[in-house]
């Protein structure tokens, strides 16, 4: 149901002003109705309905016909219904830090050598959050990369035949890598392990000769194996060189290797490997692809990898029994054991391992040269890349609990959602902060406490958070079992209401379930001379009406017989009680300054005040904030307009003229008709009252009987007295001067005649000149020539003798 916008404006207005009791009732309508919709039967159910829901434990809070669930409502609504603040149960969540060691400030080369467990990079370390449903609890987590932090590095190498030349370069890796890592940390340990493939067909050849030497020709190779821990983590670089120098390559049949088996054992066999709670790096060096879960079926191995340590004499002994681990399984174990992986692979398999890197958090890929000569620089670069990024992860959350992160990284970079978990480009000694919100959206079924952990990926430190859920009210622990208030002990009286024992119902547990349908009980739910049970607006339970709820939770039935409601009152402008009152039992209770059956009549006279400070200009009465003019010729909001009336100036012109100058139409009756105002004479117009004074003022300019102008002002003060100020000397126009007028007219006529003559003369001259020019042109164009008259006939006739022969 959509609420009219004006209702919201009215509610918000009154919420900011002084009508506290009634206004709070209205304010409760602005909030949601989740509390009422929850239909809570107890205080615990109520506070789980939402963070703004409260429970009124006042014993006599409910009205007749209201169910127990009406005790649960929005906090403002409870106060408006008369529940004192001290009787409202509204427990709030909180946070409490139990362990808060400062992050360690330590520099490389310092005289003080701290044990790894004494170095702190994350703060706080332990806290307790009390969570109420829907109310988030926020805390700040600080992370700082400690300088000179210990590092454990385990080098896991593929010893298949194709890595023969690589092994030669790795034999001197220990001391060389030690020298480089001393620039980063003074506490560095290194270990070495190798892998080939599962020792079953079709991965290797199982003929006795091939099991002794899987290589061809005169190559001397060691027997194939799955994974071997050659050297546990040690700070002796020379020992690394010595033991690795004794290693020999091996061989297998297929191209992908069994590296995943080796990675799993390195991750879960922490005691054998010698991992400390420090930065853990695993360098995985190979020039081939990898087998993963499901590939074991080729060798008849169907049991999934169990993710447990199976090292005997530093050899993996169950490769023939368990399948390869899946990528997800590896991710889980690497994360659990805080191991960061560096894949050192050849150019040919870069694309494959980059895809794998995207699936394994806190991992990096480096390009290994064909003979592993660049492995030290590859490890240094990959370590710097991994350590420059911090990514937070949390353990599995209890059902109904959500968590969100906001990061505050270097250079003012802030992120939320998934990017809120991480910060990049962090240098040693940099400090970053995360804001973490934890919200419970429901209570656990048993209400027990839960523990979650948050830690940076690849680091052993973590924050332990104990979650305590607020699912019950304090007053529930103070309940009185078998209380006399609950019909002679048929229930527990807690939080102002009865919680009935099994088999009992009713607000006070006064009925048993066997009596609910008794027809005798219905008689108590009918009004006198009525056949309707609970006015057809409720149910009869234990002889009492429990009013039904409407779809709109703001509309409520009430009363002993549910005969009342708060939505069937008179309306004005489409609003119940005009928006100016509260509907109670179908009758409007108006706010102060309003009256009428629909509270549509305002008692405020401010809209009726005229500009002169009078109510309706003294020409009417103010009714419901509107002027009702007593004189029908006056109209307007304050009876200020009169269509048939003269203006103020014209109306008082004759009286001012007779009193100030003793002339005009009312000269004879001036003393009888014109004494209704006070008159003051002033010397000039400048001395008249000017606009801006408190009393409304009219400036007038009128003509008297002598055609002279006189000036005056008319005003009415707050006491209704009229005051006139008039200039004592009228302005009379002087007669015209004839001679200048006549002379001007004659001069004008003469000048106009001369001007006309001049114009005529000018036009003639122009015309003559044009004619002469035309004549000259025709004269020049004329041509004189000799010609024969076409009608001329000669008078001489010549005759020839026909007989003349010329002799």
PDB file of N, CA and C in Angstrom, residues 506-552:
ATOM      1  N   UNK A 506      -3.744 -19.217  25.989  1.00  0.00           N
ATOM      2  CA  UNK A 506      -4.359 -17.994  26.495  1.00  0.00           C
ATOM      3  C   UNK A 506      -3.296 -17.025  26.946  1.00  0.00           C
ATOM      4  N   UNK A 507      -3.677 -15.750  27.010  1.00  0.00           N
ATOM      5  CA  UNK A 507      -2.708 -14.744  27.399  1.00  0.00           C
ATOM      6  C   UNK A 507      -2.149 -15.026  28.791  1.00  0.00           C
ATOM      7  N   UNK A 508      -2.998 -15.501  29.685  1.00  0.00           N
ATOM      8  CA  UNK A 508      -2.581 -15.833  31.052  1.00  0.00           C
ATOM      9  C   UNK A 508      -2.579 -17.343  31.291  1.00  0.00           C
ATOM     10  N   UNK A 509      -2.542 -18.122  30.202  1.00  0.00           N
ATOM     11  CA  UNK A 509      -2.522 -19.591  30.291  1.00  0.00           C
ATOM     12  C   UNK A 509      -3.761 -20.095  31.032  1.00  0.00           C
ATOM     13  N   UNK A 510      -4.872 -19.401  30.853  1.00  0.00           N
ATOM     14  CA  UNK A 510      -6.063 -19.712  31.641  1.00  0.00           C
ATOM     15  C   UNK A 510      -6.877 -20.868  31.073  1.00  0.00           C
ATOM     16  N   UNK A 511      -6.533 -21.343  29.871  1.00  0.00           N
ATOM     17  CA  UNK A 511      -7.317 -22.418  29.261  1.00  0.00           C
ATOM     18  C   UNK A 511      -6.413 -23.595  28.914  1.00  0.00           C
ATOM     19  N   UNK A 512      -7.030 -24.747  28.887  1.00  0.00           N
ATOM     20  CA  UNK A 512      -6.332 -25.915  28.363  1.00  0.00           C
ATOM     21  C   UNK A 512      -6.736 -26.089  26.906  1.00  0.00           C
ATOM     22  N   UNK A 513      -5.946 -26.814  26.188  1.00  0.00           N
ATOM     23  CA  UNK A 513      -6.231 -26.989  24.759  1.00  0.00           C
ATOM     24  C   UNK A 513      -7.546 -27.728  24.541  1.00  0.00           C
ATOM     25  N   UNK A 514      -8.034 -28.465  25.533  1.00  0.00           N
ATOM     26  CA  UNK A 514      -9.296 -29.190  25.394  1.00  0.00           C
ATOM     27  C   UNK A 514     -10.496 -28.247  25.446  1.00  0.00           C
ATOM     28  N   UNK A 515     -10.311 -27.037  26.013  1.00  0.00           N
ATOM     29  CA  UNK A 515     -11.432 -26.119  26.192  1.00  0.00           C
ATOM     30  C   UNK A 515     -11.558 -25.096  25.075  1.00  0.00           C
ATOM     31  N   UNK A 516     -10.604 -25.130  24.161  1.00  0.00           N
ATOM     32  CA  UNK A 516     -10.558 -24.053  23.170  1.00  0.00           C
ATOM     33  C   UNK A 516     -11.817 -24.003  22.323  1.00  0.00           C
ATOM     34  N   UNK A 517     -12.361 -25.125  21.926  1.00  0.00           N
ATOM     35  CA  UNK A 517     -13.500 -25.158  21.012  1.00  0.00           C
ATOM     36  C   UNK A 517     -14.844 -25.214  21.728  1.00  0.00           C
ATOM     37  N   UNK A 518     -14.837 -24.998  23.004  1.00  0.00           N
ATOM     38  CA  UNK A 518     -16.086 -25.053  23.756  1.00  0.00           C
ATOM     39  C   UNK A 518     -17.001 -23.907  23.357  1.00  0.00           C
ATOM     40  N   UNK A 519     -18.288 -24.239  23.063  1.00  0.00           N
ATOM     41  CA  UNK A 519     -19.239 -23.204  22.660  1.00  0.00           C
ATOM     42  C   UNK A 519     -19.571 -22.271  23.808  1.00  0.00           C
ATOM     43  N   UNK A 520     -19.432 -22.754  25.043  1.00  0.00           N
ATOM     44  CA  UNK A 520     -19.727 -21.882  26.184  1.00  0.00           C
ATOM     45  C   UNK A 520     -18.771 -20.707  26.230  1.00  0.00           C
ATOM     46  N   UNK A 521     -17.540 -20.922  25.742  1.00  0.00           N
ATOM     47  CA  UNK A 521     -16.558 -19.846  25.754  1.00  0.00           C
ATOM     48  C   UNK A 521     -16.930 -18.741  24.768  1.00  0.00           C
ATOM     49  N   UNK A 522     -17.607 -19.096  23.663  1.00  0.00           N
ATOM     50  CA  UNK A 522     -17.930 -18.109  22.645  1.00  0.00           C
ATOM     51  C   UNK A 522     -18.851 -17.020  23.163  1.00  0.00           C
ATOM     52  N   UNK A 523     -19.675 -17.341  24.180  1.00  0.00           N
ATOM     53  CA  UNK A 523     -20.617 -16.349  24.714  1.00  0.00           C
ATOM     54  C   UNK A 523     -19.883 -15.146  25.287  1.00  0.00           C
ATOM     55  N   UNK A 524     -18.688 -15.378  25.802  1.00  0.00           N
ATOM     56  CA  UNK A 524     -17.935 -14.267  26.383  1.00  0.00           C
ATOM     57  C   UNK A 524     -17.321 -13.371  25.316  1.00  0.00           C
ATOM     58  N   UNK A 525     -17.387 -13.797  24.045  1.00  0.00           N
ATOM     59  CA  UNK A 525     -16.759 -13.032  22.959  1.00  0.00           C
ATOM     60  C   UNK A 525     -17.793 -12.308  22.110  1.00  0.00           C
ATOM     61  N   UNK A 526     -19.077 -12.301  22.549  1.00  0.00           N
ATOM     62  CA  UNK A 526     -20.123 -11.600  21.798  1.00  0.00           C
ATOM     63  C   UNK A 526     -20.530 -10.348  22.553  1.00  0.00           C
ATOM     64  N   UNK A 527     -20.733  -9.269  21.808  1.00  0.00           N
ATOM     65  CA  UNK A 527     -21.256  -8.054  22.418  1.00  0.00           C
ATOM     66  C   UNK A 527     -22.741  -8.254  22.739  1.00  0.00           C
ATOM     67  N   UNK A 528     -23.243  -7.452  23.609  1.00  0.00           N
ATOM     68  CA  UNK A 528     -24.644  -7.548  23.996  1.00  0.00           C
ATOM     69  C   UNK A 528     -25.531  -7.316  22.774  1.00  0.00           C
ATOM     70  N   UNK A 529     -26.544  -8.169  22.653  1.00  0.00           N
ATOM     71  CA  UNK A 529     -27.491  -8.095  21.533  1.00  0.00           C
ATOM     72  C   UNK A 529     -26.796  -8.267  20.172  1.00  0.00           C
ATOM     73  N   UNK A 530     -25.766  -9.077  20.122  1.00  0.00           N
ATOM     74  CA  UNK A 530     -25.056  -9.327  18.868  1.00  0.00           C
ATOM     75  C   UNK A 530     -24.764 -10.813  18.746  1.00  0.00           C
ATOM     76  N   UNK A 531     -24.822 -11.293  17.522  1.00  0.00           N
ATOM     77  CA  UNK A 531     -24.501 -12.707  17.280  1.00  0.00           C
ATOM     78  C   UNK A 531     -23.079 -12.866  16.744  1.00  0.00           C
ATOM     79  N   UNK A 532     -22.385 -11.759  16.483  1.00  0.00           N
ATOM     80  CA  UNK A 532     -21.046 -11.813  15.899  1.00  0.00           C
ATOM     81  C   UNK A 532     -20.017 -12.092  16.987  1.00  0.00           C
ATOM     82  N   UNK A 533     -19.169 -13.060  16.716  1.00  0.00           N
ATOM     83  CA  UNK A 533     -18.082 -13.371  17.645  1.00  0.00           C
ATOM     84  C   UNK A 533     -16.915 -12.448  17.337  1.00  0.00           C
ATOM     85  N   UNK A 534     -16.526 -11.685  18.365  1.00  0.00           N
ATOM     86  CA  UNK A 534     -15.401 -10.736  18.246  1.00  0.00           C
ATOM     87  C   UNK A 534     -15.608  -9.782  17.077  1.00  0.00           C
ATOM     88  N   UNK A 535     -16.885  -9.388  16.873  1.00  0.00           N
ATOM     89  CA  UNK A 535     -17.253  -8.426  15.823  1.00  0.00           C
ATOM     90  C   UNK A 535     -16.761  -8.866  14.450  1.00  0.00           C
ATOM     91  N   UNK A 536     -16.586 -10.181  14.275  1.00  0.00           N
ATOM     92  CA  UNK A 536     -16.057 -10.740  13.025  1.00  0.00           C
ATOM     93  C   UNK A 536     -14.659 -10.219  12.703  1.00  0.00           C
ATOM     94  N   UNK A 537     -13.967  -9.688  13.715  1.00  0.00           N
ATOM     95  CA  UNK A 537     -12.619  -9.143  13.511  1.00  0.00           C
ATOM     96  C   UNK A 537     -11.568  -9.883  14.340  1.00  0.00           C
ATOM     97  N   UNK A 538     -11.900 -11.063  14.857  1.00  0.00           N
ATOM     98  CA  UNK A 538     -10.932 -11.779  15.676  1.00  0.00           C
ATOM     99  C   UNK A 538     -11.406 -13.185  15.977  1.00  0.00           C
ATOM    100  N   UNK A 539     -10.643 -13.868  16.819  1.00  0.00           N
ATOM    101  CA  UNK A 539     -10.964 -15.227  17.239  1.00  0.00           C
ATOM    102  C   UNK A 539     -11.212 -15.246  18.739  1.00  0.00           C
ATOM    103  N   UNK A 540     -12.110 -16.139  19.133  1.00  0.00           N
ATOM    104  CA  UNK A 540     -12.405 -16.297  20.554  1.00  0.00           C
ATOM    105  C   UNK A 540     -11.545 -17.429  21.100  1.00  0.00           C
ATOM    106  N   UNK A 541     -10.600 -17.078  21.943  1.00  0.00           N
ATOM    107  CA  UNK A 541      -9.709 -18.061  22.552  1.00  0.00           C
ATOM    108  C   UNK A 541      -9.837 -17.944  24.062  1.00  0.00           C
ATOM    109  N   UNK A 542     -10.262 -19.026  24.663  1.00  0.00           N
ATOM    110  CA  UNK A 542     -10.416 -19.059  26.124  1.00  0.00           C
ATOM    111  C   UNK A 542     -11.363 -17.971  26.610  1.00  0.00           C
ATOM    112  N   UNK A 543     -12.394 -17.698  25.832  1.00  0.00           N
ATOM    113  CA  UNK A 543     -13.383 -16.708  26.258  1.00  0.00           C
ATOM    114  C   UNK A 543     -12.915 -15.278  26.087  1.00  0.00           C
ATOM    115  N   UNK A 544     -11.815 -15.071  25.413  1.00  0.00           N
ATOM    116  CA  UNK A 544     -11.317 -13.720  25.153  1.00  0.00           C
ATOM    117  C   UNK A 544     -11.062 -13.548  23.671  1.00  0.00           C
ATOM    118  N   UNK A 545     -11.350 -12.345  23.202  1.00  0.00           N
ATOM    119  CA  UNK A 545     -11.130 -12.058  21.786  1.00  0.00           C
ATOM    120  C   UNK A 545      -9.662 -11.744  21.534  1.00  0.00           C
ATOM    121  N   UNK A 546      -9.102 -12.424  20.546  1.00  0.00           N
ATOM    122  CA  UNK A 546      -7.771 -12.092  20.050  1.00  0.00           C
ATOM    123  C   UNK A 546      -7.958 -11.561  18.633  1.00  0.00           C
ATOM    124  N   UNK A 547      -7.759 -10.266  18.505  1.00  0.00           N
ATOM    125  CA  UNK A 547      -8.079  -9.603  17.235  1.00  0.00           C
ATOM    126  C   UNK A 547      -7.118 -10.051  16.132  1.00  0.00           C
ATOM    127  N   UNK A 548      -7.687 -10.194  14.939  1.00  0.00           N
ATOM    128  CA  UNK A 548      -6.869 -10.625  13.812  1.00  0.00           C
ATOM    129  C   UNK A 548      -6.039  -9.471  13.285  1.00  0.00           C
ATOM    130  N   UNK A 549      -4.989  -9.816  12.577  1.00  0.00           N
ATOM    131  CA  UNK A 549      -4.107  -8.813  12.007  1.00  0.00           C
ATOM    132  C   UNK A 549      -4.478  -8.586  10.549  1.00  0.00           C
ATOM    133  N   UNK A 550      -4.282  -7.358  10.118  1.00  0.00           N
ATOM    134  CA  UNK A 550      -4.551  -7.012   8.729  1.00  0.00           C
ATOM    135  C   UNK A 550      -3.255  -7.059   7.916  1.00  0.00           C
ATOM    136  N   UNK A 551      -3.431  -7.087   6.598  1.00  0.00           N
ATOM    137  CA  UNK A 551      -2.267  -7.147   5.721  1.00  0.00           C
ATOM    138  C   UNK A 551      -1.354  -5.949   5.938  1.00  0.00           C
ATOM    139  N   UNK A 552      -1.982  -4.772   6.100  1.00  0.00           N
ATOM    140  CA  UNK A 552      -1.220  -3.584   6.461  1.00  0.00           C
ATOM    141  C   UNK A 552      -1.057  -3.584   7.971  1.00  0.00           C
TER     142      UNK A 552
END
